[in-house]
Tab-separated table of C-alpha atoms (C1' of nucleotides) in Angstrom:
chain	number	residue	atom	x	y	z
J	1	MET	CA	-44.413	-21.067	-64.976
J	2	LYS	CA	-42.257	-21.607	-62.261
J	3	THR	CA	-39.174	-19.282	-61.666
J	4	LEU	CA	-36.225	-19.267	-58.791
J	5	LYS	CA	-32.757	-20.542	-59.823
J	6	VAL	CA	-32.144	-19.824	-63.502
J	7	PRO	CA	-28.995	-20.688	-64.971
J	8	GLU	CA	-26.825	-17.918	-65.948
J	9	ALA	CA	-25.971	-19.714	-69.293
J	10	THR	CA	-30.364	-18.975	-69.739
J	11	VAL	CA	-30.005	-15.365	-69.258
J	12	THR	CA	-26.373	-15.523	-71.558
J	13	ARG	CA	-28.615	-17.323	-74.380
J	14	LEU	CA	-31.556	-15.480	-73.836
J	15	SER	CA	-29.507	-11.820	-74.255
J	16	ILE	CA	-28.695	-13.592	-77.776
J	17	TYR	CA	-32.115	-14.803	-78.584
J	18	SER	CA	-33.318	-11.056	-77.628
J	19	ARG	CA	-31.060	-9.395	-79.991
J	20	PHE	CA	-32.135	-12.167	-82.933
J	21	LEU	CA	-35.488	-11.386	-82.523
J	22	GLU	CA	-34.972	-7.637	-83.189
J	23	ARG	CA	-33.297	-8.586	-86.058
J	24	LEU	CA	-36.054	-10.349	-87.498
J	25	ASP	CA	-38.453	-8.345	-86.488
J	26	ARG	CA	-36.808	-5.569	-88.276
J	27	ASN	CA	-36.964	-7.775	-91.487
J	28	GLY	CA	-40.866	-8.089	-90.950
J	29	VAL	CA	-40.794	-11.624	-89.903
J	30	ILE	CA	-44.009	-12.575	-87.683
J	31	THR	CA	-43.601	-15.945	-86.216
J	32	VAL	CA	-40.725	-18.161	-85.682
J	33	SER	CA	-40.165	-21.705	-84.284
J	34	SER	CA	-37.887	-22.517	-81.357
J	35	GLY	CA	-36.131	-24.695	-84.362
J	36	GLU	CA	-35.653	-21.340	-86.192
J	37	ILE	CA	-34.534	-19.002	-83.238
J	38	ALA	CA	-31.927	-22.422	-82.446
J	39	GLU	CA	-30.557	-22.439	-86.080
J	40	GLY	CA	-30.177	-18.598	-86.110
J	41	VAL	CA	-28.225	-18.451	-82.661
J	42	GLY	CA	-26.691	-22.091	-82.643
J	43	VAL	CA	-28.147	-24.130	-80.265
J	44	SER	CA	-30.483	-26.863	-80.048
J	45	PRO	CA	-34.244	-26.472	-80.079
J	46	ALA	CA	-35.035	-28.077	-77.182
J	47	GLN	CA	-32.513	-25.454	-75.033
J	48	VAL	CA	-34.755	-22.895	-76.639
J	49	ARG	CA	-37.539	-23.602	-75.114
J	50	LYS	CA	-36.744	-24.931	-71.961
J	51	ASP	CA	-34.608	-21.414	-71.797
J	52	LEU	CA	-37.638	-19.645	-72.317
J	53	ALA	CA	-40.051	-21.626	-69.871
J	54	TYR	CA	-38.116	-20.434	-67.251
J	55	PHE	CA	-39.997	-17.238	-67.494
J	56	GLY	CA	-43.616	-18.550	-68.759
J	57	GLU	CA	-45.342	-19.690	-71.717
J	58	PHE	CA	-44.790	-17.454	-74.918
J	59	GLY	CA	-45.556	-19.702	-77.519
J	60	THR	CA	-48.442	-21.119	-79.265
J	61	ARG	CA	-48.542	-25.063	-79.649
J	62	GLY	CA	-48.697	-26.174	-83.794
J	63	VAL	CA	-47.185	-22.338	-84.719
J	64	GLY	CA	-44.432	-21.064	-82.648
J	65	TYR	CA	-44.033	-17.762	-81.060
J	66	ASN	CA	-44.852	-14.179	-81.956
J	67	VAL	CA	-41.720	-12.202	-83.276
J	68	LYS	CA	-42.613	-8.972	-81.408
J	69	ASP	CA	-44.123	-10.105	-78.436
J	70	LEU	CA	-41.720	-12.499	-77.846
J	71	MET	CA	-38.812	-9.663	-78.155
J	72	LYS	CA	-40.889	-7.404	-76.173
J	73	TYR	CA	-40.907	-10.071	-73.291
J	74	THR	CA	-36.952	-11.080	-73.231
J	75	LEU	CA	-36.375	-7.214	-73.122
J	76	LYS	CA	-38.249	-7.115	-70.367
J	77	ILE	CA	-36.603	-9.984	-68.075
J	78	LEU	CA	-33.334	-8.401	-69.325
J	79	GLY	CA	-34.775	-5.206	-67.367
J	80	LEU	CA	-34.045	-3.523	-70.777
J	81	ASP	CA	-37.915	-1.788	-70.818
J	82	GLN	CA	-36.316	0.926	-68.883
J	83	ASN	CA	-32.983	2.744	-69.397
J	84	TRP	CA	-29.657	2.449	-67.682
J	85	SER	CA	-27.303	5.142	-67.252
J	86	LEU	CA	-23.622	4.054	-67.116
J	87	ALA	CA	-20.430	5.693	-66.173
J	88	ILE	CA	-17.035	4.591	-68.082
J	89	VAL	CA	-14.239	5.177	-65.934
J	90	GLY	CA	-11.049	4.897	-67.544
J	91	ALA	CA	-10.388	7.418	-70.760
J	92	GLY	CA	-7.659	5.236	-72.392
J	93	ASN	CA	-7.878	3.137	-75.521
J	94	LEU	CA	-10.098	0.746	-74.118
J	95	GLY	CA	-12.439	3.272	-72.443
J	96	PHE	CA	-12.705	5.433	-75.535
J	97	ALA	CA	-13.525	2.363	-77.357
J	98	LEU	CA	-16.372	1.531	-75.087
J	99	THR	CA	-17.357	4.952	-74.884
J	100	THR	CA	-18.039	5.248	-78.853
J	101	TYR	CA	-19.087	1.534	-79.246
J	102	HIS	CA	-22.520	2.075	-80.590
J	103	GLY	CA	-23.788	-1.636	-79.403
J	104	PHE	CA	-23.766	0.148	-75.647
J	105	ASN	CA	-25.640	3.299	-76.423
J	106	VAL	CA	-28.930	0.673	-77.491
J	107	ARG	CA	-31.127	-1.635	-76.067
J	108	GLY	CA	-31.842	0.749	-72.569
J	109	PHE	CA	-28.165	1.540	-72.333
J	110	TYR	CA	-27.070	5.163	-72.419
J	111	ILE	CA	-23.232	6.432	-71.541
J	112	SER	CA	-24.067	9.433	-69.043
J	113	ALA	CA	-20.258	10.495	-68.237
J	114	VAL	CA	-16.659	9.331	-68.667
J	115	PHE	CA	-13.750	9.620	-66.320
J	116	ASP	CA	-10.158	9.737	-66.006
J	117	ASN	CA	-7.311	10.739	-63.362
J	118	ASP	CA	-4.998	11.521	-65.987
J	119	PRO	CA	-4.761	15.399	-65.734
J	120	ALA	CA	-3.684	15.089	-69.651
J	121	LYS	CA	-7.153	13.756	-70.566
J	122	VAL	CA	-9.809	15.474	-68.166
J	123	GLY	CA	-11.407	18.335	-70.287
J	124	GLN	CA	-10.839	16.798	-73.181
J	125	LYS	CA	-13.994	15.457	-75.073
J	126	ILE	CA	-14.950	12.168	-76.464
J	127	GLY	CA	-18.021	12.869	-78.763
J	128	ARG	CA	-20.781	14.408	-76.707
J	129	LEU	CA	-18.918	13.649	-73.419
J	130	GLU	CA	-16.577	15.322	-71.814
J	131	ILE	CA	-13.786	13.643	-69.447
J	132	LEU	CA	-14.212	14.283	-65.933
J	133	SER	CA	-11.802	13.913	-63.076
J	134	MET	CA	-12.873	10.909	-60.574
J	135	ALA	CA	-13.450	14.065	-57.945
J	136	SER	CA	-16.376	14.592	-59.817
J	137	PHE	CA	-17.977	11.129	-59.486
J	138	PRO	CA	-19.662	11.224	-56.448
J	139	SER	CA	-21.942	13.990	-57.553
J	140	VAL	CA	-22.380	12.869	-61.291
J	141	ALA	CA	-23.347	9.321	-60.085
J	142	GLN	CA	-25.767	11.268	-57.989
J	143	ASN	CA	-27.430	13.333	-60.732
J	144	GLU	CA	-27.259	10.892	-63.307
J	145	ASN	CA	-28.725	8.024	-61.128
J	146	ILE	CA	-25.996	6.110	-62.504
J	147	ARG	CA	-26.255	2.460	-61.390
J	148	ILE	CA	-23.935	0.729	-63.429
J	149	GLY	CA	-20.334	1.103	-63.820
J	150	ILE	CA	-17.618	0.011	-66.308
J	151	ILE	CA	-13.814	-0.588	-65.216
J	152	ALA	CA	-11.297	0.184	-67.911
J	153	VAL	CA	-8.929	1.004	-66.260
J	154	PRO	CA	-5.351	-1.001	-65.473
J	155	VAL	CA	-5.307	-3.906	-63.252
J	156	ARG	CA	-3.492	-1.949	-60.133
J	157	SER	CA	-6.579	0.472	-60.272
J	158	ALA	CA	-9.284	-1.504	-60.780
J	159	GLN	CA	-9.936	-2.544	-56.989
J	160	GLU	CA	-9.867	1.609	-56.016
J	161	VAL	CA	-12.052	2.382	-58.992
J	162	ALA	CA	-15.032	0.085	-57.533
J	163	ASP	CA	-14.500	0.547	-54.071
J	164	ILE	CA	-15.587	4.244	-55.008
J	165	MET	CA	-18.405	3.347	-57.461
J	166	ILE	CA	-19.825	1.013	-54.543
J	167	ASP	CA	-19.837	4.034	-52.329
J	168	ASN	CA	-21.620	6.227	-54.860
J	169	GLY	CA	-23.990	3.951	-55.324
J	170	VAL	CA	-23.242	1.991	-58.122
J	171	LEU	CA	-24.979	-1.543	-57.852
J	172	ALA	CA	-23.322	-3.170	-60.719
J	173	ILE	CA	-19.855	-3.471	-62.824
J	174	LEU	CA	-18.480	-4.624	-65.854
J	175	ASN	CA	-14.914	-4.987	-65.488
J	176	PHE	CA	-12.268	-5.099	-67.896
J	177	ALA	CA	-9.416	-5.522	-65.820
J	178	PRO	CA	-8.133	-8.674	-65.580
J	179	VAL	CA	-8.340	-9.247	-61.775
J	180	PRO	CA	-11.148	-10.472	-59.644
J	181	LEU	CA	-12.850	-7.385	-57.671
J	182	SER	CA	-13.684	-7.942	-54.292
J	183	VAL	CA	-17.139	-6.522	-53.158
J	184	PRO	CA	-20.001	-6.695	-51.159
J	185	GLU	CA	-22.599	-9.487	-51.789
J	186	HIS	CA	-25.634	-7.512	-53.106
J	187	ILE	CA	-23.201	-5.583	-55.729
J	188	GLU	CA	-23.058	-7.349	-59.258
J	189	THR	CA	-19.707	-8.002	-60.974
J	190	ARG	CA	-18.589	-9.706	-64.354
J	191	ASN	CA	-15.194	-9.605	-66.156
J	192	VAL	CA	-14.937	-9.206	-69.593
J	193	ASP	CA	-11.599	-10.844	-70.263
J	194	MET	CA	-10.209	-10.791	-73.942
J	195	SER	CA	-7.272	-12.330	-73.311
J	196	VAL	CA	-8.791	-15.795	-71.700
J	197	LYS	CA	-10.488	-16.113	-74.700
J	198	LEU	CA	-7.395	-15.969	-76.595
J	199	GLU	CA	-5.694	-18.026	-74.872
J	200	ILE	CA	-8.781	-20.790	-74.878
J	201	LEU	CA	-8.208	-20.722	-78.646
J	202	THR	CA	-4.612	-21.495	-78.384
J	203	PHE	CA	-4.696	-24.273	-75.852
J	204	ASN	CA	-7.264	-25.526	-78.351
J	205	LEU	CA	-4.666	-25.665	-81.634
J	206	GLY	CA	-2.400	-26.916	-79.373
J	207	PHE	CA	-3.512	-29.332	-76.255
J	208	ARG	CA	-6.236	-30.769	-78.322
J	209	ALA	CA	-5.279	-31.041	-81.196
J	210	ALA	CA	-2.012	-32.854	-79.661
J	211	GLN	CA	-4.862	-35.532	-77.795
J	212	SER	CA	-6.200	-36.786	-81.229
J	213	LEU	CA	-3.147	-37.631	-82.711
V	1	MET	CA	-2.309	-38.552	-65.468
V	2	LYS	CA	-5.369	-38.883	-67.179
V	3	THR	CA	-6.063	-36.861	-70.259
V	4	LEU	CA	-9.167	-36.460	-72.742
V	5	LYS	CA	-11.937	-34.249	-72.054
V	6	VAL	CA	-10.720	-30.960	-70.239
V	7	PRO	CA	-13.672	-28.650	-69.498
V	8	GLU	CA	-13.592	-25.463	-71.144
V	9	ALA	CA	-14.121	-23.820	-67.730
V	10	THR	CA	-11.010	-25.473	-66.557
V	11	VAL	CA	-9.084	-23.817	-69.703
V	12	THR	CA	-10.215	-20.640	-68.794
V	13	ARG	CA	-9.698	-21.220	-64.903
V	14	LEU	CA	-5.962	-22.200	-66.169
V	15	SER	CA	-5.472	-18.972	-67.865
V	16	ILE	CA	-6.592	-17.094	-65.211
V	17	TYR	CA	-4.275	-19.030	-62.701
V	18	SER	CA	-1.332	-18.618	-64.875
V	19	ARG	CA	-1.568	-14.689	-65.049
V	20	PHE	CA	-1.811	-15.038	-61.174
V	21	LEU	CA	1.495	-17.469	-61.111
V	22	GLU	CA	2.659	-14.202	-63.334
V	23	ARG	CA	1.914	-12.069	-60.803
V	24	LEU	CA	3.164	-13.713	-57.819
V	25	ASP	CA	6.505	-14.781	-59.647
V	26	ARG	CA	6.894	-11.231	-60.373
V	27	ASN	CA	6.746	-10.229	-56.308
V	28	GLY	CA	9.614	-12.921	-55.622
V	29	VAL	CA	7.060	-15.557	-54.525
V	30	ILE	CA	8.640	-18.790	-54.442
V	31	THR	CA	6.047	-21.168	-53.541
V	32	VAL	CA	2.228	-21.533	-53.388
V	33	SER	CA	-0.888	-23.485	-52.130
V	34	SER	CA	-3.699	-24.234	-53.842
V	35	GLY	CA	-5.906	-22.521	-51.443
V	36	GLU	CA	-3.754	-19.441	-52.173
V	37	ILE	CA	-4.213	-19.808	-55.758
V	38	ALA	CA	-8.243	-20.043	-54.667
V	39	GLU	CA	-7.925	-17.214	-52.491
V	40	GLY	CA	-6.116	-14.716	-55.100
V	41	VAL	CA	-8.476	-15.861	-58.327
V	42	GLY	CA	-12.062	-16.244	-56.446
V	43	VAL	CA	-12.713	-19.855	-56.919
V	44	SER	CA	-12.253	-22.999	-54.535
V	45	PRO	CA	-9.321	-25.030	-53.466
V	46	ALA	CA	-10.660	-28.320	-54.782
V	47	GLN	CA	-11.770	-26.439	-57.749
V	48	VAL	CA	-7.609	-25.185	-58.070
V	49	ARG	CA	-6.544	-28.994	-57.566
V	50	LYS	CA	-8.762	-30.435	-59.982
V	51	ASP	CA	-8.141	-28.442	-62.688
V	52	LEU	CA	-4.336	-28.669	-62.649
V	53	ALA	CA	-4.977	-32.550	-62.056
V	54	TYR	CA	-6.124	-32.755	-65.435
V	55	PHE	CA	-2.902	-32.283	-66.903
V	56	GLY	CA	0.143	-33.951	-64.477
V	57	GLU	CA	0.839	-33.884	-61.116
V	58	PHE	CA	2.600	-30.515	-60.349
V	59	GLY	CA	2.584	-29.967	-56.587
V	60	THR	CA	4.397	-31.633	-53.640
V	61	ARG	CA	2.368	-33.005	-51.027
V	62	GLY	CA	2.666	-30.713	-47.162
V	63	VAL	CA	4.572	-28.367	-49.311
V	64	GLY	CA	2.179	-26.723	-52.271
V	65	TYR	CA	3.467	-25.761	-55.950
V	66	ASN	CA	6.789	-24.089	-57.006
V	67	VAL	CA	5.450	-20.513	-58.774
V	68	LYS	CA	7.966	-20.234	-61.635
V	69	ASP	CA	7.438	-24.136	-62.450
V	70	LEU	CA	3.803	-23.864	-62.360
V	71	MET	CA	3.726	-20.916	-64.149
V	72	LYS	CA	5.541	-22.430	-67.060
V	73	TYR	CA	3.520	-25.676	-67.233
V	74	THR	CA	0.206	-23.573	-67.405
V	75	LEU	CA	1.478	-21.306	-70.278
V	76	LYS	CA	2.959	-24.729	-72.295
V	77	ILE	CA	-0.429	-25.998	-71.671
V	78	LEU	CA	-2.176	-22.963	-73.039
V	79	GLY	CA	0.149	-22.810	-76.155
V	80	LEU	CA	1.979	-19.834	-75.036
V	81	ASP	CA	5.417	-21.452	-75.138
V	82	GLN	CA	5.273	-20.357	-78.766
V	83	ASN	CA	4.201	-16.810	-80.302
V	84	TRP	CA	1.041	-16.379	-82.095
V	85	SER	CA	1.010	-14.071	-85.055
V	86	LEU	CA	-2.470	-12.157	-85.059
V	87	ALA	CA	-3.988	-10.261	-87.406
V	88	ILE	CA	-7.220	-7.633	-86.574
V	89	VAL	CA	-9.649	-7.033	-89.066
V	90	GLY	CA	-11.532	-3.517	-88.755
V	91	ALA	CA	-9.739	-0.403	-87.502
V	92	GLY	CA	-12.633	1.093	-86.604
V	93	ASN	CA	-12.832	2.595	-82.540
V	94	LEU	CA	-12.887	-1.483	-81.399
V	95	GLY	CA	-10.121	-2.364	-83.729
V	96	PHE	CA	-7.886	0.787	-82.699
V	97	ALA	CA	-8.315	-0.399	-79.128
V	98	LEU	CA	-7.739	-3.952	-79.175
V	99	THR	CA	-4.516	-3.063	-81.750
V	100	THR	CA	-3.196	-0.964	-78.931
V	101	TYR	CA	-4.324	-2.733	-76.241
V	102	HIS	CA	-1.562	-4.005	-74.133
V	103	GLY	CA	-2.608	-7.155	-73.003
V	104	PHE	CA	-2.802	-8.526	-76.479
V	105	ASN	CA	1.414	-8.011	-77.202
V	106	VAL	CA	2.141	-10.082	-74.310
V	107	ARG	CA	1.751	-13.301	-73.414
V	108	GLY	CA	2.763	-14.826	-76.648
V	109	PHE	CA	0.588	-12.930	-79.171
V	110	TYR	CA	1.818	-10.310	-81.228
V	111	ILE	CA	-0.355	-8.558	-83.853
V	112	SER	CA	1.178	-8.451	-87.187
V	113	ALA	CA	-1.520	-6.843	-89.645
V	114	VAL	CA	-4.573	-4.371	-89.129
V	115	PHE	CA	-6.984	-4.451	-91.792
V	116	ASP	CA	-9.696	-2.357	-93.065
V	117	ASN	CA	-11.961	-2.001	-96.314
V	118	ASP	CA	-12.598	1.765	-95.708
V	119	PRO	CA	-9.970	3.924	-98.332
V	120	ALA	CA	-10.112	6.715	-95.960
V	121	LYS	CA	-8.485	4.388	-93.170
V	122	VAL	CA	-6.105	1.991	-95.270
V	123	GLY	CA	-2.498	3.450	-95.291
V	124	GLN	CA	-2.973	5.192	-92.062
V	125	LYS	CA	-1.253	3.938	-89.066
V	126	ILE	CA	-1.881	2.765	-85.882
V	127	GLY	CA	1.312	3.179	-83.789
V	128	ARG	CA	3.882	0.917	-85.707
V	129	LEU	CA	1.089	-0.238	-88.223
V	130	GLU	CA	-0.257	0.659	-91.300
V	131	ILE	CA	-3.861	-0.565	-92.064
V	132	LEU	CA	-4.035	-2.548	-95.053
V	133	SER	CA	-6.731	-3.307	-97.123
V	134	MET	CA	-8.419	-6.877	-97.047
V	135	ALA	CA	-7.231	-7.142	-100.530
V	136	SER	CA	-3.493	-7.772	-99.184
V	137	PHE	CA	-4.855	-10.365	-96.894
V	138	PRO	CA	-3.977	-13.462	-98.275
V	139	SER	CA	-0.127	-11.974	-99.297
V	140	VAL	CA	0.030	-11.122	-95.569
V	141	ALA	CA	-1.661	-14.090	-93.844
V	142	GLN	CA	1.183	-16.449	-95.245
V	143	ASN	CA	4.101	-14.277	-94.828
V	144	GLU	CA	3.347	-12.961	-91.401
V	145	ASN	CA	2.224	-16.827	-90.609
V	146	ILE	CA	-1.026	-15.469	-89.013
V	147	ARG	CA	-3.340	-18.404	-87.610
V	148	ILE	CA	-5.226	-16.235	-85.413
V	149	GLY	CA	-7.494	-13.606	-86.859
V	150	ILE	CA	-9.638	-10.923	-84.581
V	151	ILE	CA	-12.520	-9.490	-86.168
V	152	ALA	CA	-13.637	-6.378	-85.288
V	153	VAL	CA	-16.197	-5.559	-88.018
V	154	PRO	CA	-19.978	-4.733	-87.705
V	155	VAL	CA	-21.971	-7.846	-87.455
V	156	ARG	CA	-22.719	-7.796	-91.804
V	157	SER	CA	-19.247	-8.195	-92.580
V	158	ALA	CA	-18.342	-10.975	-89.676
V	159	GLN	CA	-19.048	-13.862	-91.575
V	160	GLU	CA	-17.591	-12.632	-95.033
V	161	VAL	CA	-14.305	-11.280	-93.179
V	162	ALA	CA	-14.293	-15.206	-91.512
V	163	ASP	CA	-14.615	-16.680	-94.488
V	164	ILE	CA	-11.344	-14.715	-96.029
V	165	MET	CA	-9.442	-15.285	-93.287
V	166	ILE	CA	-9.934	-19.371	-93.757
V	167	ASP	CA	-9.515	-19.591	-96.837
V	168	ASN	CA	-6.179	-18.021	-96.189
V	169	GLY	CA	-5.327	-20.529	-93.283
V	170	VAL	CA	-6.329	-19.014	-90.245
V	171	LEU	CA	-7.354	-21.728	-87.687
V	172	ALA	CA	-8.798	-19.717	-84.920
V	173	ILE	CA	-11.293	-16.513	-84.683
V	174	LEU	CA	-11.746	-14.809	-81.794
V	175	ASN	CA	-14.857	-12.519	-83.067
V	176	PHE	CA	-16.385	-9.301	-81.274
V	177	ALA	CA	-19.207	-8.802	-83.628
V	178	PRO	CA	-21.967	-10.260	-81.871
V	179	VAL	CA	-23.286	-12.580	-84.227
V	180	PRO	CA	-22.404	-16.559	-84.456
V	181	LEU	CA	-19.918	-17.336	-87.309
V	182	SER	CA	-20.529	-20.477	-89.445
V	183	VAL	CA	-17.272	-22.004	-89.803
V	184	PRO	CA	-16.045	-25.836	-90.493
V	185	GLU	CA	-15.563	-28.533	-87.841
V	186	HIS	CA	-11.704	-27.643	-87.423
V	187	ILE	CA	-11.684	-24.060	-86.771
V	188	GLU	CA	-11.833	-22.520	-83.494
V	189	THR	CA	-14.029	-19.621	-82.789
V	190	ARG	CA	-14.907	-17.871	-79.229
V	191	ASN	CA	-17.425	-14.881	-79.219
V	192	VAL	CA	-16.655	-11.980	-77.148
V	193	ASP	CA	-19.873	-9.940	-76.612
V	194	MET	CA	-19.742	-6.706	-74.293
V	195	SER	CA	-23.521	-6.702	-74.296
V	196	VAL	CA	-24.805	-9.724	-72.957
V	197	LYS	CA	-22.338	-9.176	-69.857
V	198	LEU	CA	-23.859	-5.921	-69.544
V	199	GLU	CA	-27.329	-7.476	-69.870
V	200	ILE	CA	-26.749	-10.286	-67.396
V	201	LEU	CA	-25.916	-7.455	-65.072
V	202	THR	CA	-29.226	-6.236	-65.393
V	203	PHE	CA	-31.521	-9.126	-65.315
V	204	ASN	CA	-29.853	-9.473	-61.809
V	205	LEU	CA	-30.449	-6.305	-60.613
V	206	GLY	CA	-33.903	-6.757	-62.020
V	207	PHE	CA	-35.526	-9.843	-62.017
V	208	ARG	CA	-33.300	-11.782	-59.365
V	209	ALA	CA	-34.082	-9.066	-57.054
V	210	ALA	CA	-37.578	-8.691	-57.481
V	211	GLN	CA	-37.819	-12.848	-56.792
V	212	SER	CA	-36.470	-12.135	-53.472
V	213	LEU	CA	-39.141	-9.979	-52.447
M	1	DG	C1'	-49.484	-32.191	-88.954
M	2	DA	C1'	-46.844	-29.058	-86.543
M	3	DC	C1'	-44.491	-27.336	-82.654
M	4	DT	C1'	-44.765	-26.289	-77.464
M	5	DG	C1'	-43.734	-27.168	-72.814
M	6	DT	C1'	-42.048	-30.435	-69.302
M	7	DG	C1'	-40.918	-34.512	-66.810
M	8	DA	C1'	-37.490	-38.232	-66.578
M	9	DA	C1'	-32.431	-39.104	-67.981
M	10	DG	C1'	-28.541	-38.308	-69.233
M	11	DC	C1'	-24.106	-36.002	-68.997
M	12	DC	C1'	-20.811	-32.761	-67.450
M	13	DA	C1'	-19.047	-29.903	-63.603
M	14	DT	C1'	-18.239	-29.074	-58.919
M	15	DT	C1'	-17.820	-30.073	-54.042
M	16	DC	C1'	-16.400	-33.301	-50.695
M	17	DA	C1'	-13.729	-36.130	-47.610
M	18	DC	C1'	-9.606	-38.854	-47.223
M	19	DA	C1'	-5.938	-41.463	-48.340
M	20	DG	C1'	-1.246	-40.628	-49.378
M	21	DC	C1'	3.237	-37.787	-49.150
M	22	DT	C1'	6.559	-34.619	-47.443
L	1	DA	C1'	1.001	-31.012	-39.434
L	2	DG	C1'	0.309	-29.922	-43.962
L	3	DC	C1'	-1.200	-30.105	-48.284
L	4	DT	C1'	-1.661	-32.368	-52.822
L	5	DG	C1'	-4.774	-35.983	-55.918
L	6	DT	C1'	-8.410	-37.948	-56.410
L	7	DG	C1'	-12.766	-41.359	-56.159
L	8	DA	C1'	-17.053	-41.073	-54.746
L	9	DA	C1'	-20.810	-38.010	-54.165
L	10	DT	C1'	-23.411	-33.823	-55.456
L	11	DG	C1'	-25.406	-30.617	-57.923
L	12	DG	C1'	-26.808	-28.353	-62.018
L	13	DC	C1'	-27.377	-28.130	-67.010
L	14	DT	C1'	-28.816	-30.157	-71.530
L	15	DT	C1'	-31.124	-33.365	-74.030
L	16	DC	C1'	-34.788	-36.719	-74.799
L	17	DA	C1'	-38.881	-38.171	-75.495
L	18	DC	C1'	-43.406	-37.386	-75.857
L	19	DA	C1'	-48.272	-35.873	-73.741
L	20	DG	C1'	-51.015	-31.302	-74.930
L	21	DT	C1'	-52.217	-28.335	-78.255
L	22	DC	C1'	-53.675	-25.653	-81.952
DNA sequence: GACTGTGAAGCCATTCACAGCT
DNA sequence: AGCTGTGAATGGCTTCACAGTC
């Protein structure tokens, strides 16, 4: 088992393997081979084995992997053996969708609070959560032990929101605003940019297609 | 100018440069250097020049790039000099957010229709759009010339929706369901998986941090 | 016989460093 | 002098292929 320098692509796939394993486990599958995982998630068997090898030897030669065990290992590696309190800032359509998005309220994640500075929104409810003003961010972040923030505000407010989050102990930010955040070295950020993905599609429909003429 | 084999990472960045250039243009900036673009979007200057070089020579040595021209070139390359009709399938919270998400109704994209098979939703309105039953997908897809589909349904329905889309002329699919779609060779698909990005954050907070102890 | 784990090879993307223009 | 465009070097990820194990 060697560690250090795990490619981010490996972590991405690990997250996908992990969810696939949960599905297998729910279906009562006991053992799975790298080839079956590969088939299920659309990568090569060697890739699956290489990825897992960054973290240990989880399989049995000639047999494969125990689904339940490997699922637990992947969850542990991804840090999902603990609970993570999330705060969402921005209660527009996107923030609303994210708050009610079931996928965020599983696998160790729990949305603790939603913030918005629009006075028309503060006080309204999204499911069990009341929309709070940003003025209460510091106290809520501390009480709820919020270490991950989700930014769902327009570009112009994104950096300001990030700064407030970081000042109040947030260690990692998932940013839906299409702008890069400038943050200290030790803060983790990732952007989710839906438009970029759309434009990859149109590029491929146009430009690549034109080349193969 | 050499072409063939443009890395997908280059296309991703091109989309980001393009949006950055729009911002510069709105602010009245005339000329920009690779270093300034790099600074603005968080990559290296050499990377910016290399990326652009895949598509031509757009700059002037000693000077830089003309903002308006380069913006137009990037839009053209990305296929955004034409209009793209989108159809969204799934009018749950995510579909609702996507339908009203302003970022999708700019840069050449236009949401033409929203579909859902829940009888309780069919007939309701999201802004200007009435939610349609999937039974009308074929005729609407044809009339509106829909070539791009967005899947915002649960995992269990995603493949079925993809099949219907493809049967009715859709060429590219943006899939928000966390499952790989199986599609013919010539169909473009990309997944937007928000949970994966979250799990990269928790991995980095946990695993990577543990290694540096 | 089947499947994992892994060094080596191959491939792809990024960075470097500088020649070429303005 | 300043900045682009690009071949060469580097670095990193993926695939190959096979030894090791059950």
